[in-house]
């Protein structure tokens, strides 16, 4: 029973990691092109559209970061103190 749980947990973590990377790669490209677009002269309507795109990409970036940290928390054994996660996030 424990082995099945551990195997399922490992599969879940692998799926979360895969989803994170699948979202993060195109999102990074979108953010890069958006930065270039923001440097271009734009009409008032286009500026509004770009602002909406920026807002939505910022939300998606935050959600993908939260997904990443969720997978990090899941990957830490329960016996290990969560304070050790602080060292992971420090630059």
mmCIF file of N, CA, C and O in Angstrom:
data_model
loop_
_atom_site.group_PDB
_atom_site.id
_atom_site.type_symbol
_atom_site.label_atom_id
_atom_site.label_comp_id
_atom_site.label_asym_id
_atom_site.label_seq_id
_atom_site.Cartn_x
_atom_site.Cartn_y
_atom_site.Cartn_z
ATOM 1 N N UNK A 1 0.823 -1.191 0.000
ATOM 2 C CA UNK A 1 0.000 0.000 0.000
ATOM 3 C C UNK A 1 0.871 1.261 0.000
ATOM 4 O O UNK A 1 0.632 2.158 -0.764
ATOM 5 N N UNK A 2 1.875 1.297 0.855
ATOM 6 C CA UNK A 2 2.784 2.444 0.937
ATOM 7 C C UNK A 2 3.513 2.633 -0.386
ATOM 8 O O UNK A 2 3.693 3.754 -0.850
ATOM 9 N N UNK A 3 3.921 1.526 -1.006
ATOM 10 C CA UNK A 3 4.636 1.589 -2.283
ATOM 11 C C UNK A 3 3.744 2.213 -3.363
ATOM 12 O O UNK A 3 4.207 3.032 -4.165
ATOM 13 N N UNK A 4 2.466 1.826 -3.388
ATOM 14 C CA UNK A 4 1.519 2.391 -4.369
ATOM 15 C C UNK A 4 1.362 3.889 -4.154
ATOM 16 O O UNK A 4 1.302 4.663 -5.114
ATOM 17 N N UNK A 5 1.288 4.291 -2.883
ATOM 18 C CA UNK A 5 1.182 5.713 -2.562
ATOM 19 C C UNK A 5 2.413 6.471 -3.036
ATOM 20 O O UNK A 5 2.306 7.527 -3.656
ATOM 21 N N UNK A 6 3.586 5.939 -2.753
ATOM 22 C CA UNK A 6 4.824 6.597 -3.153
ATOM 23 C C UNK A 6 4.949 6.669 -4.669
ATOM 24 O O UNK A 6 5.390 7.679 -5.215
ATOM 25 N N UNK A 7 4.557 5.603 -5.347
ATOM 26 C CA UNK A 7 4.616 5.594 -6.803
ATOM 27 C C UNK A 7 3.634 6.615 -7.382
ATOM 28 O O UNK A 7 3.975 7.356 -8.305
ATOM 29 N N UNK A 8 2.429 6.681 -6.841
ATOM 30 C CA UNK A 8 1.443 7.667 -7.291
ATOM 31 C C UNK A 8 1.909 9.080 -7.029
ATOM 32 O O UNK A 8 1.717 9.978 -7.858
ATOM 33 N N UNK A 9 2.533 9.283 -5.877
ATOM 34 C CA UNK A 9 3.050 10.601 -5.532
ATOM 35 C C UNK A 9 4.162 11.012 -6.491
ATOM 36 O O UNK A 9 4.203 12.161 -6.942
ATOM 37 N N UNK A 10 5.037 10.083 -6.828
ATOM 38 C CA UNK A 10 6.122 10.380 -7.765
ATOM 39 C C UNK A 10 5.565 10.715 -9.145
ATOM 40 O O UNK A 10 6.061 11.634 -9.815
ATOM 41 N N UNK A 11 4.530 10.006 -9.561
ATOM 42 C CA UNK A 11 3.908 10.289 -10.857
ATOM 43 C C UNK A 11 3.240 11.661 -10.855
ATOM 44 O O UNK A 11 3.315 12.402 -11.842
ATOM 45 N N UNK A 12 2.607 12.000 -9.744
ATOM 46 C CA UNK A 12 1.979 13.319 -9.626
ATOM 47 C C UNK A 12 3.023 14.421 -9.707
ATOM 48 O O UNK A 12 2.838 15.418 -10.414
ATOM 49 N N UNK A 13 4.127 14.261 -8.998
ATOM 50 C CA UNK A 13 5.189 15.261 -9.027
ATOM 51 C C UNK A 13 5.785 15.390 -10.427
ATOM 52 O O UNK A 13 6.062 16.510 -10.890
ATOM 53 N N UNK A 14 5.961 14.272 -11.115
ATOM 54 C CA UNK A 14 6.484 14.314 -12.476
ATOM 55 C C UNK A 14 5.515 15.044 -13.397
ATOM 56 O O UNK A 14 5.932 15.837 -14.252
ATOM 57 N N UNK A 15 4.226 14.813 -13.221
ATOM 58 C CA UNK A 15 3.217 15.490 -14.048
ATOM 59 C C UNK A 15 3.206 16.988 -13.775
ATOM 60 O O UNK A 15 3.140 17.798 -14.708
ATOM 61 N N UNK A 16 3.288 17.370 -12.507
ATOM 62 C CA UNK A 16 3.304 18.790 -12.151
ATOM 63 C C UNK A 16 4.546 19.466 -12.734
ATOM 64 O O UNK A 16 4.460 20.564 -13.294
ATOM 65 N N UNK A 17 5.686 18.819 -12.623
ATOM 66 C CA UNK A 17 6.925 19.374 -13.176
ATOM 67 C C UNK A 17 6.817 19.535 -14.684
ATOM 68 O O UNK A 17 7.214 20.559 -15.244
ATOM 69 N N UNK A 18 6.249 18.557 -15.345
ATOM 70 C CA UNK A 18 6.078 18.609 -16.796
ATOM 71 C C UNK A 18 5.138 19.745 -17.191
ATOM 72 O O UNK A 18 5.428 20.507 -18.123
ATOM 73 N N UNK A 19 4.031 19.874 -16.472
ATOM 74 C CA UNK A 19 3.082 20.955 -16.749
ATOM 75 C C UNK A 19 3.735 22.307 -16.531
ATOM 76 O O UNK A 19 3.554 23.240 -17.329
ATOM 77 N N UNK A 20 4.507 22.420 -15.453
ATOM 78 C CA UNK A 20 5.204 23.672 -15.169
ATOM 79 C C UNK A 20 6.097 24.068 -16.336
ATOM 80 O O UNK A 20 6.052 25.202 -16.811
ATOM 81 N N UNK A 21 6.892 23.133 -16.824
ATOM 82 C CA UNK A 21 7.795 23.436 -17.932
ATOM 83 C C UNK A 21 7.031 23.693 -19.221
ATOM 84 O O UNK A 21 7.410 24.569 -20.006
ATOM 85 N N UNK A 22 5.958 22.953 -19.448
ATOM 86 C CA UNK A 22 5.151 23.152 -20.649
ATOM 87 C C UNK A 22 4.500 24.529 -20.674
ATOM 88 O O UNK A 22 4.307 25.105 -21.740
ATOM 89 N N UNK A 23 4.157 25.056 -19.516
ATOM 90 C CA UNK A 23 3.578 26.401 -19.440
ATOM 91 C C UNK A 23 4.651 27.478 -19.442
ATOM 92 O O UNK A 23 4.489 28.537 -20.062
ATOM 93 N N UNK A 24 5.719 27.223 -18.735
ATOM 94 C CA UNK A 24 6.749 28.240 -18.533
ATOM 95 C C UNK A 24 7.476 28.611 -19.825
ATOM 96 O O UNK A 24 7.749 29.788 -20.067
ATOM 97 N N UNK A 25 7.768 27.644 -20.675
ATOM 98 C CA UNK A 25 8.539 27.912 -21.890
ATOM 99 C C UNK A 25 7.816 28.873 -22.834
ATOM 100 O O UNK A 25 8.377 29.908 -23.196
ATOM 101 N N UNK A 26 6.573 28.606 -23.226
ATOM 102 C CA UNK A 26 5.910 29.567 -24.111
ATOM 103 C C UNK A 26 5.587 30.882 -23.400
ATOM 104 O O UNK A 26 5.595 31.946 -24.028
ATOM 105 N N UNK A 27 5.334 30.823 -22.101
ATOM 106 C CA UNK A 27 5.042 32.046 -21.360
ATOM 107 C C UNK A 27 6.255 32.974 -21.353
ATOM 108 O O UNK A 27 6.113 34.192 -21.485
ATOM 109 N N UNK A 28 7.437 32.418 -21.223
ATOM 110 C CA UNK A 28 8.656 33.222 -21.266
ATOM 111 C C UNK A 28 8.809 33.886 -22.634
ATOM 112 O O UNK A 28 9.161 35.066 -22.723
ATOM 113 N N UNK A 29 8.513 33.155 -23.695
ATOM 114 C CA UNK A 29 8.580 33.727 -25.046
ATOM 115 C C UNK A 29 7.551 34.842 -25.214
ATOM 116 O O UNK A 29 7.861 35.907 -25.765
ATOM 117 N N UNK A 30 6.333 34.616 -24.730
ATOM 118 C CA UNK A 30 5.288 35.639 -24.825
ATOM 119 C C UNK A 30 5.721 36.899 -24.088
ATOM 120 O O UNK A 30 5.560 38.018 -24.594
ATOM 121 N N UNK A 31 6.276 36.743 -22.899
ATOM 122 C CA UNK A 31 6.732 37.903 -22.121
ATOM 123 C C UNK A 31 7.849 38.656 -22.853
ATOM 124 O O UNK A 31 7.875 39.890 -22.845
ATOM 125 N N UNK A 32 8.733 37.919 -23.485
ATOM 126 C CA UNK A 32 9.810 38.565 -24.242
ATOM 127 C C UNK A 32 9.284 39.368 -25.415
ATOM 128 O O UNK A 32 9.688 40.520 -25.628
ATOM 129 N N UNK A 33 8.381 38.787 -26.178
ATOM 130 C CA UNK A 33 7.795 39.517 -27.309
ATOM 131 C C UNK A 33 6.941 40.682 -26.831
ATOM 132 O O UNK A 33 6.894 41.736 -27.461
ATOM 133 N N UNK A 34 6.286 40.520 -25.697
ATOM 134 C CA UNK A 34 5.492 41.606 -25.131
ATOM 135 C C UNK A 34 6.380 42.776 -24.734
ATOM 136 O O UNK A 34 6.024 43.941 -24.969
ATOM 137 N N UNK A 35 7.543 42.490 -24.160
ATOM 138 C CA UNK A 35 8.485 43.565 -23.822
ATOM 139 C C UNK A 35 8.910 44.326 -25.071
ATOM 140 O O UNK A 35 9.014 45.560 -25.050
ATOM 141 N N UNK A 36 9.174 43.611 -26.148
ATOM 142 C CA UNK A 36 9.529 44.272 -27.405
ATOM 143 C C UNK A 36 8.375 45.121 -27.921
ATOM 144 O O UNK A 36 8.578 46.254 -28.380
ATOM 145 N N UNK A 37 7.172 44.597 -27.845
ATOM 146 C CA UNK A 37 5.990 45.320 -28.314
ATOM 147 C C UNK A 37 5.761 46.580 -27.491
ATOM 148 O O UNK A 37 5.364 47.623 -28.037
ATOM 149 N N UNK A 38 6.033 46.518 -26.206
ATOM 150 C CA UNK A 38 5.826 47.681 -25.328
ATOM 151 C C UNK A 38 6.778 48.826 -25.668
ATOM 152 O O UNK A 38 6.520 49.975 -25.321
ATOM 153 N N UNK A 39 7.865 48.530 -26.362
ATOM 154 C CA UNK A 39 8.828 49.567 -26.757
ATOM 155 C C UNK A 39 8.461 50.229 -28.074
ATOM 156 O O UNK A 39 9.072 51.230 -28.451
ATOM 157 N N UNK A 40 7.471 49.684 -28.769
ATOM 158 C CA UNK A 40 7.054 50.213 -30.058
ATOM 159 C C UNK A 40 6.039 51.340 -29.879
ATOM 160 O O UNK A 40 5.284 51.343 -28.905
ATOM 161 N N UNK A 41 6.020 52.287 -30.826
ATOM 162 C CA UNK A 41 4.952 53.299 -30.783
ATOM 163 C C UNK A 41 3.612 52.627 -31.122
ATOM 164 O O UNK A 41 3.501 51.932 -32.127
ATOM 165 N N UNK A 42 2.627 52.817 -30.255
ATOM 166 C CA UNK A 42 1.342 52.145 -30.419
ATOM 167 C C UNK A 42 0.192 53.137 -30.297
ATOM 168 O O UNK A 42 0.313 54.150 -29.613
ATOM 169 N N UNK A 43 -0.901 52.800 -30.940
ATOM 170 C CA UNK A 43 -2.116 53.615 -30.810
ATOM 171 C C UNK A 43 -2.687 53.430 -29.409
ATOM 172 O O UNK A 43 -2.296 52.509 -28.676
ATOM 173 N N UNK A 44 -3.631 54.283 -29.049
ATOM 174 C CA UNK A 44 -4.254 54.199 -27.727
ATOM 175 C C UNK A 44 -4.939 52.844 -27.535
ATOM 176 O O UNK A 44 -4.825 52.220 -26.473
ATOM 177 N N UNK A 45 -5.621 52.379 -28.554
ATOM 178 C CA UNK A 45 -6.305 51.084 -28.460
ATOM 179 C C UNK A 45 -5.286 49.956 -28.289
ATOM 180 O O UNK A 45 -5.475 49.052 -27.468
ATOM 181 N N UNK A 46 -4.202 50.018 -29.053
ATOM 182 C CA UNK A 46 -3.171 48.987 -28.951
ATOM 183 C C UNK A 46 -2.515 49.001 -27.577
ATOM 184 O O UNK A 46 -2.196 47.938 -27.027
ATOM 185 N N UNK A 47 -2.317 50.172 -27.007
ATOM 186 C CA UNK A 47 -1.760 50.266 -25.652
ATOM 187 C C UNK A 47 -2.668 49.589 -24.636
ATOM 188 O O UNK A 47 -2.182 48.935 -23.704
ATOM 189 N N UNK A 48 -3.975 49.744 -24.816
ATOM 190 C CA UNK A 48 -4.916 49.078 -23.909
ATOM 191 C C UNK A 48 -4.816 47.568 -24.049
ATOM 192 O O UNK A 48 -4.823 46.843 -23.044
ATOM 193 N N UNK A 49 -4.719 47.086 -25.282
ATOM 194 C CA UNK A 49 -4.599 45.652 -25.500
ATOM 195 C C UNK A 49 -3.304 45.113 -24.897
ATOM 196 O O UNK A 49 -3.289 44.053 -24.266
ATOM 197 N N UNK A 50 -2.236 45.849 -25.080
ATOM 198 C CA UNK A 50 -0.947 45.425 -24.534
ATOM 199 C C UNK A 50 -0.999 45.406 -23.003
ATOM 200 O O UNK A 50 -0.457 44.497 -22.374
ATOM 201 N N UNK A 51 -1.681 46.380 -22.407
ATOM 202 C CA UNK A 51 -1.815 46.409 -20.949
ATOM 203 C C UNK A 51 -2.599 45.190 -20.454
ATOM 204 O O UNK A 51 -2.245 44.581 -19.429
ATOM 205 N N UNK A 52 -3.629 44.806 -21.191
ATOM 206 C CA UNK A 52 -4.408 43.622 -20.816
ATOM 207 C C UNK A 52 -3.546 42.369 -20.935
ATOM 208 O O UNK A 52 -3.545 41.514 -20.048
ATOM 209 N N UNK A 53 -2.798 42.270 -22.034
ATOM 210 C CA UNK A 53 -1.909 41.120 -22.225
ATOM 211 C C UNK A 53 -0.869 41.069 -21.112
ATOM 212 O O UNK A 53 -0.572 39.995 -20.575
ATOM 213 N N UNK A 54 -0.301 42.195 -20.749
ATOM 214 C CA UNK A 54 0.695 42.252 -19.666
ATOM 215 C C UNK A 54 0.087 41.764 -18.368
ATOM 216 O O UNK A 54 0.675 40.965 -17.639
ATOM 217 N N UNK A 55 -1.104 42.250 -18.059
ATOM 218 C CA UNK A 55 -1.766 41.854 -16.816
ATOM 219 C C UNK A 55 -2.003 40.341 -16.791
ATOM 220 O O UNK A 55 -1.726 39.673 -15.792
ATOM 221 N N UNK A 56 -2.483 39.805 -17.890
ATOM 222 C CA UNK A 56 -2.789 38.372 -17.949
ATOM 223 C C UNK A 56 -1.516 37.526 -17.902
ATOM 224 O O UNK A 56 -1.486 36.468 -17.278
ATOM 225 N N UNK A 57 -0.468 37.982 -18.560
ATOM 226 C CA UNK A 57 0.782 37.211 -18.514
ATOM 227 C C UNK A 57 1.408 37.281 -17.125
ATOM 228 O O UNK A 57 2.014 36.296 -16.676
ATOM 229 N N UNK A 58 1.257 38.403 -16.447
ATOM 230 C CA UNK A 58 1.760 38.499 -15.069
ATOM 231 C C UNK A 58 1.020 37.509 -14.161
ATOM 232 O O UNK A 58 1.632 36.859 -13.307
ATOM 233 N N UNK A 59 -0.297 37.393 -14.352
ATOM 234 C CA UNK A 59 -1.081 36.440 -13.569
ATOM 235 C C UNK A 59 -0.634 35.017 -13.887
ATOM 236 O O UNK A 59 -0.440 34.194 -12.983
ATOM 237 N N UNK A 60 -0.466 34.704 -15.174
ATOM 238 C CA UNK A 60 -0.019 33.364 -15.561
ATOM 239 C C UNK A 60 1.369 33.061 -15.007
ATOM 240 O O UNK A 60 1.633 31.933 -14.567
ATOM 241 N N UNK A 61 2.252 34.047 -15.018
ATOM 242 C CA UNK A 61 3.589 33.863 -14.463
ATOM 243 C C UNK A 61 3.495 33.540 -12.974
ATOM 244 O O UNK A 61 4.160 32.616 -12.482
ATOM 245 N N UNK A 62 2.658 34.273 -12.256
ATOM 246 C CA UNK A 62 2.486 34.024 -10.819
ATOM 247 C C UNK A 62 1.916 32.634 -10.573
ATOM 248 O O UNK A 62 2.382 31.909 -9.687
ATOM 249 N N UNK A 63 0.938 32.241 -11.366
ATOM 250 C CA UNK A 63 0.340 30.917 -11.197
ATOM 251 C C UNK A 63 1.340 29.800 -11.478
ATOM 252 O O UNK A 63 1.368 28.790 -10.755
ATOM 253 N N UNK A 64 2.183 29.969 -12.491
ATOM 254 C CA UNK A 64 3.174 28.934 -12.778
ATOM 255 C C UNK A 64 4.217 28.863 -11.672
ATOM 256 O O UNK A 64 4.693 27.775 -11.331
ATOM 257 N N UNK A 65 4.568 30.020 -11.110
ATOM 258 C CA UNK A 65 5.506 30.019 -9.979
ATOM 259 C C UNK A 65 4.892 29.299 -8.777
ATOM 260 O O UNK A 65 5.572 28.537 -8.089
ATOM 261 N N UNK A 66 3.613 29.543 -8.532
ATOM 262 C CA UNK A 66 2.942 28.866 -7.424
ATOM 263 C C UNK A 66 2.876 27.361 -7.667
ATOM 264 O O UNK A 66 3.036 26.569 -6.728
ATOM 265 N N UNK A 67 2.649 26.964 -8.905
ATOM 266 C CA UNK A 67 2.648 25.547 -9.249
ATOM 267 C C UNK A 67 4.021 24.934 -8.979
ATOM 268 O O UNK A 67 4.122 23.839 -8.426
ATOM 269 N N UNK A 68 5.072 25.657 -9.343
ATOM 270 C CA UNK A 68 6.430 25.176 -9.084
ATOM 271 C C UNK A 68 6.657 24.989 -7.587
ATOM 272 O O UNK A 68 7.137 23.940 -7.145
ATOM 273 N N UNK A 69 6.315 25.996 -6.800
ATOM 274 C CA UNK A 69 6.551 25.899 -5.353
ATOM 275 C C UNK A 69 5.674 24.827 -4.724
ATOM 276 O O UNK A 69 6.086 24.164 -3.763
ATOM 277 N N UNK A 70 4.489 24.606 -5.262
ATOM 278 C CA UNK A 70 3.637 23.517 -4.794
ATOM 279 C C UNK A 70 4.346 22.186 -5.000
ATOM 280 O O UNK A 70 4.351 21.338 -4.106
ATOM 281 N N UNK A 71 4.948 22.015 -6.159
ATOM 282 C CA UNK A 71 5.656 20.756 -6.424
ATOM 283 C C UNK A 71 6.876 20.618 -5.517
ATOM 284 O O UNK A 71 7.210 19.511 -5.095
ATOM 285 N N UNK A 72 7.524 21.732 -5.203
ATOM 286 C CA UNK A 72 8.668 21.683 -4.284
ATOM 287 C C UNK A 72 8.204 21.234 -2.906
ATOM 288 O O UNK A 72 8.815 20.360 -2.286
ATOM 289 N N UNK A 73 7.112 21.815 -2.434
ATOM 290 C CA UNK A 73 6.595 21.456 -1.111
ATOM 291 C C UNK A 73 6.187 19.986 -1.083
ATOM 292 O O UNK A 73 6.464 19.272 -0.117
ATOM 293 N N UNK A 74 5.553 19.511 -2.151
ATOM 294 C CA UNK A 74 5.153 18.107 -2.206
ATOM 295 C C UNK A 74 6.344 17.158 -2.232
ATOM 296 O O UNK A 74 6.243 16.022 -1.766
ATOM 297 N N UNK A 75 7.446 17.625 -2.776
ATOM 298 C CA UNK A 75 8.601 16.739 -2.914
ATOM 299 C C UNK A 75 9.421 16.618 -1.629
ATOM 300 O O UNK A 75 10.266 15.740 -1.522
ATOM 301 N N UNK A 76 9.170 17.472 -0.649
ATOM 302 C CA UNK A 76 9.906 17.422 0.617
ATOM 303 C C UNK A 76 9.239 16.396 1.529
ATOM 304 O O UNK A 76 8.036 16.465 1.762
ATOM 305 N N UNK A 77 9.997 15.440 2.017
ATOM 306 C CA UNK A 77 9.398 14.472 2.954
ATOM 307 C C UNK A 77 8.811 15.185 4.168
ATOM 308 O O UNK A 77 9.336 16.207 4.619
ATOM 309 N N UNK A 78 7.712 14.654 4.682
ATOM 310 C CA UNK A 78 7.031 15.303 5.801
ATOM 311 C C UNK A 78 7.904 15.422 7.038
ATOM 312 O O UNK A 78 7.726 16.327 7.834
ATOM 313 N N UNK A 79 8.861 14.551 7.199
ATOM 314 C CA UNK A 79 9.731 14.601 8.371
ATOM 315 C C UNK A 79 10.750 15.733 8.284
ATOM 316 O O UNK A 79 11.307 16.144 9.289
ATOM 317 N N UNK A 80 10.984 16.261 7.069
ATOM 318 C CA UNK A 80 11.982 17.318 6.905
ATOM 319 C C UNK A 80 11.332 18.664 7.218
ATOM 320 O O UNK A 80 10.251 18.966 6.734
ATOM 321 N N UNK A 81 11.975 19.499 8.001
ATOM 322 C CA UNK A 81 11.396 20.797 8.336
ATOM 323 C C UNK A 81 11.217 21.662 7.092
ATOM 324 O O UNK A 81 12.048 21.670 6.196
ATOM 325 N N UNK A 82 10.109 22.399 7.051
ATOM 326 C CA UNK A 82 9.847 23.277 5.908
ATOM 327 C C UNK A 82 10.800 24.459 5.868
ATOM 328 O O UNK A 82 10.943 25.099 4.838
ATOM 329 N N UNK A 83 11.491 24.736 6.956
ATOM 330 C CA UNK A 83 12.435 25.841 6.952
ATOM 331 C C UNK A 83 13.551 25.619 5.934
ATOM 332 O O UNK A 83 14.137 26.567 5.438
ATOM 333 N N UNK A 84 13.828 24.392 5.604
ATOM 334 C CA UNK A 84 14.868 24.121 4.618
ATOM 335 C C UNK A 84 14.474 24.641 3.236
ATOM 336 O O UNK A 84 15.324 24.889 2.403
ATOM 337 N N UNK A 85 13.178 24.843 2.995
ATOM 338 C CA UNK A 85 12.722 25.393 1.719
ATOM 339 C C UNK A 85 13.156 26.844 1.537
ATOM 340 O O UNK A 85 13.330 27.312 0.424
ATOM 341 N N UNK A 86 13.357 27.539 2.639
ATOM 342 C CA UNK A 86 13.771 28.935 2.563
ATOM 343 C C UNK A 86 15.122 29.026 1.856
ATOM 344 O O UNK A 86 15.348 29.917 1.043
ATOM 345 N N UNK A 87 15.994 28.107 2.095
ATOM 346 C CA UNK A 87 17.314 28.122 1.476
ATOM 347 C C UNK A 87 17.227 27.908 -0.024
ATOM 348 O O UNK A 87 18.060 28.409 -0.770
ATOM 349 N N UNK A 88 16.215 27.195 -0.494
ATOM 350 C CA UNK A 88 16.018 26.966 -1.926
ATOM 351 C C UNK A 88 15.706 28.270 -2.640
ATOM 352 O O UNK A 88 16.171 28.545 -3.715
ATOM 353 N N UNK A 89 14.882 29.129 -1.995
ATOM 354 C CA UNK A 89 14.419 30.344 -2.655
ATOM 355 C C UNK A 89 15.374 31.514 -2.531
ATOM 356 O O UNK A 89 15.197 32.532 -3.175
ATOM 357 N N UNK A 90 16.384 31.402 -1.712
ATOM 358 C CA UNK A 90 17.345 32.491 -1.567
ATOM 359 C C UNK A 90 18.267 32.537 -2.770
ATOM 360 O O UNK A 90 18.694 31.518 -3.260
ATOM 361 N N UNK A 91 18.547 33.787 -3.273
ATOM 362 C CA UNK A 91 19.439 33.904 -4.440
ATOM 363 C C UNK A 91 20.878 33.545 -4.122
ATOM 364 O O UNK A 91 21.337 33.527 -3.056
#
